[in-house]
PDB file of C-alpha atoms and ligand atoms in Angstrom:
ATOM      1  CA  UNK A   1     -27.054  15.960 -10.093  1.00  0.00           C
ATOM      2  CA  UNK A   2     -24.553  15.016  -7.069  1.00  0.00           C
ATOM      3  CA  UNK A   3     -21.423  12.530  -8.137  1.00  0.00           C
ATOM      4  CA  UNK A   4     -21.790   8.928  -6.389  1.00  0.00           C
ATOM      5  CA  UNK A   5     -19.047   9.236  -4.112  1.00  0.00           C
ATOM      6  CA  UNK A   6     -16.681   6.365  -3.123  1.00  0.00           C
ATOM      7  CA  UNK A   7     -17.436   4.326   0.550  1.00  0.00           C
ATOM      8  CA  UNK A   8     -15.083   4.980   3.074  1.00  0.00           C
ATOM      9  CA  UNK A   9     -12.937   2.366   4.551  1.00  0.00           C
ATOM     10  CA  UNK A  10     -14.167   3.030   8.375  1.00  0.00           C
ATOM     11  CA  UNK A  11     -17.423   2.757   7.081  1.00  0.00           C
ATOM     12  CA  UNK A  12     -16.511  -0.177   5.141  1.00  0.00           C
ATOM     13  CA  UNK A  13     -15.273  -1.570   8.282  1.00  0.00           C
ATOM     14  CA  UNK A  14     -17.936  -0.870  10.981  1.00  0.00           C
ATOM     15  CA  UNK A  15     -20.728  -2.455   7.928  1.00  0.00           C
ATOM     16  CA  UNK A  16     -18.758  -5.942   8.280  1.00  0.00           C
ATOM     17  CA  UNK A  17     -18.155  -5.934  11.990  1.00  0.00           C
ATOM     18  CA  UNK A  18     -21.499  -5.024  12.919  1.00  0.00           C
ATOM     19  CA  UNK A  19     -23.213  -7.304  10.090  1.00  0.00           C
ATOM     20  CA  UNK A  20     -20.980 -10.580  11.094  1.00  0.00           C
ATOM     21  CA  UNK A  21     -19.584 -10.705   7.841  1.00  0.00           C
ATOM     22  CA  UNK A  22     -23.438 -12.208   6.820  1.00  0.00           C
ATOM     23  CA  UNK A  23     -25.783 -11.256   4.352  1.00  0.00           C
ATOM     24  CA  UNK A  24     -28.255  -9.057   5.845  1.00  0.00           C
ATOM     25  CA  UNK A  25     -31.353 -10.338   3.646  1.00  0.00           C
ATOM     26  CA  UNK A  26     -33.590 -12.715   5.958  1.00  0.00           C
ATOM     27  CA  UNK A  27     -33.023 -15.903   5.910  1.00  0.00           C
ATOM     28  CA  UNK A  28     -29.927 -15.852   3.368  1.00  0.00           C
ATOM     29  CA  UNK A  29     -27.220 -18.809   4.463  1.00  0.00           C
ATOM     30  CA  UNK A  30     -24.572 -17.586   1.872  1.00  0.00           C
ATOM     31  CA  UNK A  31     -21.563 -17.083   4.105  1.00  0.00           C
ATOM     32  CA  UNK A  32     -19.709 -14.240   2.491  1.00  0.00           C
ATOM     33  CA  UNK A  33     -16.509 -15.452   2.876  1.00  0.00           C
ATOM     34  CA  UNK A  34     -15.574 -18.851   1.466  1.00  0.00           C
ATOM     35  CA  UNK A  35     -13.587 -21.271   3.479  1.00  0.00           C
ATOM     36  CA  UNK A  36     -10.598 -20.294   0.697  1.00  0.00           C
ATOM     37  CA  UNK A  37     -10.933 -16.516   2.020  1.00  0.00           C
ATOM     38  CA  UNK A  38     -12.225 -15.667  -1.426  1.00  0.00           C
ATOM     39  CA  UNK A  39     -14.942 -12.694  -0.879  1.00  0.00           C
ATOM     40  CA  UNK A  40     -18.512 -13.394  -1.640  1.00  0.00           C
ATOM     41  CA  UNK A  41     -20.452 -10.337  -0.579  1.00  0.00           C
ATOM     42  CA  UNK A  42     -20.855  -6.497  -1.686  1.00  0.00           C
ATOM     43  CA  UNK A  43     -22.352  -3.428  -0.183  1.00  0.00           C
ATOM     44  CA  UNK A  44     -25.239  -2.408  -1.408  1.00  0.00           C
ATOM     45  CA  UNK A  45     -27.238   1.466  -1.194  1.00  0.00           C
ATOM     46  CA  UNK A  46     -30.672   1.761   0.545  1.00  0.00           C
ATOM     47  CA  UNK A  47     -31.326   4.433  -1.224  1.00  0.00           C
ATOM     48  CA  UNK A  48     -29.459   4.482  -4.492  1.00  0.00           C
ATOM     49  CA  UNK A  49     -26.329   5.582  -5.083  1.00  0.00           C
ATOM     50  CA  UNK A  50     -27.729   7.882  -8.025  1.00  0.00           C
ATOM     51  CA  UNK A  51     -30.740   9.474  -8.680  1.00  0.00           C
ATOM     52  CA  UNK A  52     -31.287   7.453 -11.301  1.00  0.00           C
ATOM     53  CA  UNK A  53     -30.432   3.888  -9.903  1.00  0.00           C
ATOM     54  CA  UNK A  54     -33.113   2.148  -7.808  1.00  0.00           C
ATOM     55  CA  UNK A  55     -34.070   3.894  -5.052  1.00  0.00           C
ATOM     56  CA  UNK A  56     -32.146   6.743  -6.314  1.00  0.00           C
ATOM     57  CA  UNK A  57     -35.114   9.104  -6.374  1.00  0.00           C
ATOM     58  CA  UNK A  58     -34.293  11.203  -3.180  1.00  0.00           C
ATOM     59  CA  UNK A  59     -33.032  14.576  -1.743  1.00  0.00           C
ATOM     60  CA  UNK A  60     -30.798  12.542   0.316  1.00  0.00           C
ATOM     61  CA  UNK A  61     -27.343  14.353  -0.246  1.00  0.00           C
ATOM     62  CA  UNK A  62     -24.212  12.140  -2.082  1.00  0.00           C
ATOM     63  CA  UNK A  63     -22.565  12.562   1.472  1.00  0.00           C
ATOM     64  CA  UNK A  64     -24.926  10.747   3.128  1.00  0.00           C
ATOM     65  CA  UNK A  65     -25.995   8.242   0.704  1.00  0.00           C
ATOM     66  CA  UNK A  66     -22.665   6.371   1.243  1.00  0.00           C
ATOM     67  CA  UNK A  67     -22.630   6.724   4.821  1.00  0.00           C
ATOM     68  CA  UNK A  68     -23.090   4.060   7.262  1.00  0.00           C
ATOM     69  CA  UNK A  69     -27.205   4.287   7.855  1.00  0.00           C
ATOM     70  CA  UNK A  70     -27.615   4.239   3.738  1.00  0.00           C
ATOM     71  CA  UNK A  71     -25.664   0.856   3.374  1.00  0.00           C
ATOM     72  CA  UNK A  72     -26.094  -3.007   3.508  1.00  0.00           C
ATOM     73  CA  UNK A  73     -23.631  -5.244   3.566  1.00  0.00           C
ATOM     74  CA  UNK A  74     -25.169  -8.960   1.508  1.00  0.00           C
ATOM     75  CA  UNK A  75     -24.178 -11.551  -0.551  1.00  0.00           C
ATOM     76  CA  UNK A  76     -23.286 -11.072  -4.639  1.00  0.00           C
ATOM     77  CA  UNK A  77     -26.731 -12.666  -5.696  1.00  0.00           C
ATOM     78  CA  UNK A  78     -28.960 -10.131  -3.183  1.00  0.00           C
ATOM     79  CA  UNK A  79     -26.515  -7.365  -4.133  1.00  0.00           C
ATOM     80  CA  UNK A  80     -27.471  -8.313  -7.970  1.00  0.00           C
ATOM     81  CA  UNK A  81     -31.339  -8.529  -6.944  1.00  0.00           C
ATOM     82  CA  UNK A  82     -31.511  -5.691  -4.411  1.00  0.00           C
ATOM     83  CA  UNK A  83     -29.952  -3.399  -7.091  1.00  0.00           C
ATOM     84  CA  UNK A  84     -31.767  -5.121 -10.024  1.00  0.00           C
ATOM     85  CA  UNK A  85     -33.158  -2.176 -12.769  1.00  0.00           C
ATOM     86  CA  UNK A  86     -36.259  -3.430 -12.940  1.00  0.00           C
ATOM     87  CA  UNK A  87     -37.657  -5.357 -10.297  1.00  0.00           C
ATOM     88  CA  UNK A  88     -34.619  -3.944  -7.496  1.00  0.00           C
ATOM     89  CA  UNK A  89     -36.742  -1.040  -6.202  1.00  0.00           C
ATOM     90  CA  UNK A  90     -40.191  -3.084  -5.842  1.00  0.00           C
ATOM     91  CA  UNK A  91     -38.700  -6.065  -4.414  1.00  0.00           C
ATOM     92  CA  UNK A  92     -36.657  -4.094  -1.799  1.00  0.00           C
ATOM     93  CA  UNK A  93     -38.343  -0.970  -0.975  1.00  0.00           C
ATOM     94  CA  UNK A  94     -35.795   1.930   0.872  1.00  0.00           C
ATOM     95  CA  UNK A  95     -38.111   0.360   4.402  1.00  0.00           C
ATOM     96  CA  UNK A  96     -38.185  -2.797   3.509  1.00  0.00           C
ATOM     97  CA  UNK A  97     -34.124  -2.132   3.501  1.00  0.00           C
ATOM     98  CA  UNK A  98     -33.618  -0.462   6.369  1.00  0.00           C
ATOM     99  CA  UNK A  99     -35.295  -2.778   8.634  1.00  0.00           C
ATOM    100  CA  UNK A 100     -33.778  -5.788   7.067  1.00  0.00           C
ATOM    101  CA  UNK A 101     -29.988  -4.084   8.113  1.00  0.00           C
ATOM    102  CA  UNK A 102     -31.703  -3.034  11.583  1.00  0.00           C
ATOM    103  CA  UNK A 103     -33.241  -6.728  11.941  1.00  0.00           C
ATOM    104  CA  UNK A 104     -29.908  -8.485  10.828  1.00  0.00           C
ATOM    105  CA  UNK A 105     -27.096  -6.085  12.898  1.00  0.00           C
ATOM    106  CA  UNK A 106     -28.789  -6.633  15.944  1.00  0.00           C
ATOM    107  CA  UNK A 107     -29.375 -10.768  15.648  1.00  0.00           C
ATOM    108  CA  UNK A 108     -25.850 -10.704  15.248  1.00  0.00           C
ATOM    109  CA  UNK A 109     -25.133  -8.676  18.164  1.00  0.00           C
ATOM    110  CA  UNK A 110     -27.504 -10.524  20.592  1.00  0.00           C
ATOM    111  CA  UNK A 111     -26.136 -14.095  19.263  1.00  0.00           C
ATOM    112  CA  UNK A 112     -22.317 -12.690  19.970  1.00  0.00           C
ATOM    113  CA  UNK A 113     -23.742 -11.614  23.374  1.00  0.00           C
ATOM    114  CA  UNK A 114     -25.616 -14.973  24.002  1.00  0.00           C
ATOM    115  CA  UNK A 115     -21.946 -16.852  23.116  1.00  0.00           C
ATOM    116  CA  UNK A 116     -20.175 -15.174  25.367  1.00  0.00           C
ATOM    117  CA  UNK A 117     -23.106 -14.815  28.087  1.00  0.00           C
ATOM    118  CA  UNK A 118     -22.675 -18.712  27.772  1.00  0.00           C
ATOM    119  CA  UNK A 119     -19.337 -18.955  27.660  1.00  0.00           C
ATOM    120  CA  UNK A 120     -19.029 -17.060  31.136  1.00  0.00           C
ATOM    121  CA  UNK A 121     -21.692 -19.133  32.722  1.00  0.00           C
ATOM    122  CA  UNK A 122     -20.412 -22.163  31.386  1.00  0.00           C
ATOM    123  CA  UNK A 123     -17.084 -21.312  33.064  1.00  0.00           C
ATOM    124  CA  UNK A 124     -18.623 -20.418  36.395  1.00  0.00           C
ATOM    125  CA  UNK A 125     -19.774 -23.926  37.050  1.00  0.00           C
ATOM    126  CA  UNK A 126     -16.913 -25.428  36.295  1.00  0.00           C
ATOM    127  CA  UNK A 127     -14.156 -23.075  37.215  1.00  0.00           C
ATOM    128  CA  UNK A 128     -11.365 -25.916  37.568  1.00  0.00           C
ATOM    129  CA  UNK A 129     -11.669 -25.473  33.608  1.00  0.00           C
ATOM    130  CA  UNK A 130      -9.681 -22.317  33.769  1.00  0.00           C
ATOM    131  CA  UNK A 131      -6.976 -23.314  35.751  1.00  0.00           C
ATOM    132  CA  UNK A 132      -3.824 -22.710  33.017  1.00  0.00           C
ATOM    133  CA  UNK A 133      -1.099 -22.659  35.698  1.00  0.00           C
ATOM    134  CA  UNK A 134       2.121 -24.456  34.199  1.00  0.00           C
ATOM    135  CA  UNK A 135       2.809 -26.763  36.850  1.00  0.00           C
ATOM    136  CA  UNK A 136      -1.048 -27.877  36.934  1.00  0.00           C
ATOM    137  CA  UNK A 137      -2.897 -29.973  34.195  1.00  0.00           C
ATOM    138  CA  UNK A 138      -6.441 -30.718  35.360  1.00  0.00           C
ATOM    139  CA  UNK A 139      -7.841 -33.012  32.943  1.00  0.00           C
ATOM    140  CA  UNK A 140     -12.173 -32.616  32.162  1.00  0.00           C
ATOM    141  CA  UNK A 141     -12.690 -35.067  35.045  1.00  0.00           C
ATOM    142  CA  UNK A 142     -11.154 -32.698  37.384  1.00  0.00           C
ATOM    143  CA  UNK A 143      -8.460 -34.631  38.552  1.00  0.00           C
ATOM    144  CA  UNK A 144      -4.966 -33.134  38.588  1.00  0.00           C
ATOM    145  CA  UNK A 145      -2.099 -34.802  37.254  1.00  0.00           C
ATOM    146  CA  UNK A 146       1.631 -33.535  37.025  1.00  0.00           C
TER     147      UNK A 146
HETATM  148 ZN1  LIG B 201     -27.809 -13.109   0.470  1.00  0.00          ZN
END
C-alpha cells in the first residue's frame, strides 16, 4: 500500500485562491476565516487519502491523490462529515465531490468577475469619480473644490 503523502504548499495555495477561502459544500455560510484571523477550514481528499479511509478504495496513485484535482478545500464541520468513517463515503460520494469543488471554484470566479465587471461599468458612467489628481478634489456631486 502507497504512504499518504503530505499536500504541497502551491497546491495548498492555488485550493484557497481559487475556492475564495469558502467552504466548497453547497450552501455552507461558515466563513473559514474568523474576523480574529483564526482558521476555520481544512482540506479534505476526494478520493481518500488511504486505501482504507473513505473513498480510499482506488488505483489512484499517492502522487495524485494529494494533488490539486483530488482536493477540497471546506469548513472543520464538512471536513469532519465528508471524511466521517461511517457515513463519509455515502454522504459524499468521489462525484458527488468533484462536482461540488467544480460547482463552488467557478461561482467564485464568476462573482469576482461580476465585481469587477461592475466595478468598471460603474466607473464608466461616472468617470469624474476617478479623478485622484492632488490639486483636484471632486466631491460625489461632481463639483470641484480646492
Ligand atoms: Zn462547510
Amino acid at each position: 500500500m502507497s504512504k499518504r503523502l503530505p499536500i504541497k504548499a502551491a497546491t495548498m495555495r492555488k485550493l484557497f485562491l481559487n475556492s475564495g477561502g469558502r467552504c466548497a459544500v453547497e450552501g455552507c455560510p461558515t466563513p473559514l476565516l474568523d474576523p480574529a484571523g483564526g482558521w476555520g477550514g481544512t482540506v479534505a481528499h476526494i478520493v481518500g487519502a488511504e486505501k482504507d479511509g473513505p473513498r480510499g478504495d482506488s488505483d489512484l496513485s499517492a502522487e495524485a491523490r494529494r494533488g490539486y484535482d483530488n482536493l477540497i478545500l471546506c469548513c472543520a464541520y464538512h471536513g469532519r462529515t465528508i471524511d466521517d468513517p461511517h457515513s463519509g463515503e455515502k454522504s459524499y460520494p468521489v462525484e458527488h465531490l468533484r462536482k461540488m469543488k467544480e460547482r463552488h471554484e467557478s461561482r467564485v470566479n464568476e462573482a469576482v468577475n461580476q465585481a469587477i465587471e461592475g466595478e468598471k461599468a460603474g466607473a464608466q458612467m461616472a468617470p469624474q469619480a476617478l479623478d485622484v489628481s492632488p490639486n483636484r478634489l471632486i466631491t460625489n456631486e461632481g463639483v470641484a473644490v480646492g
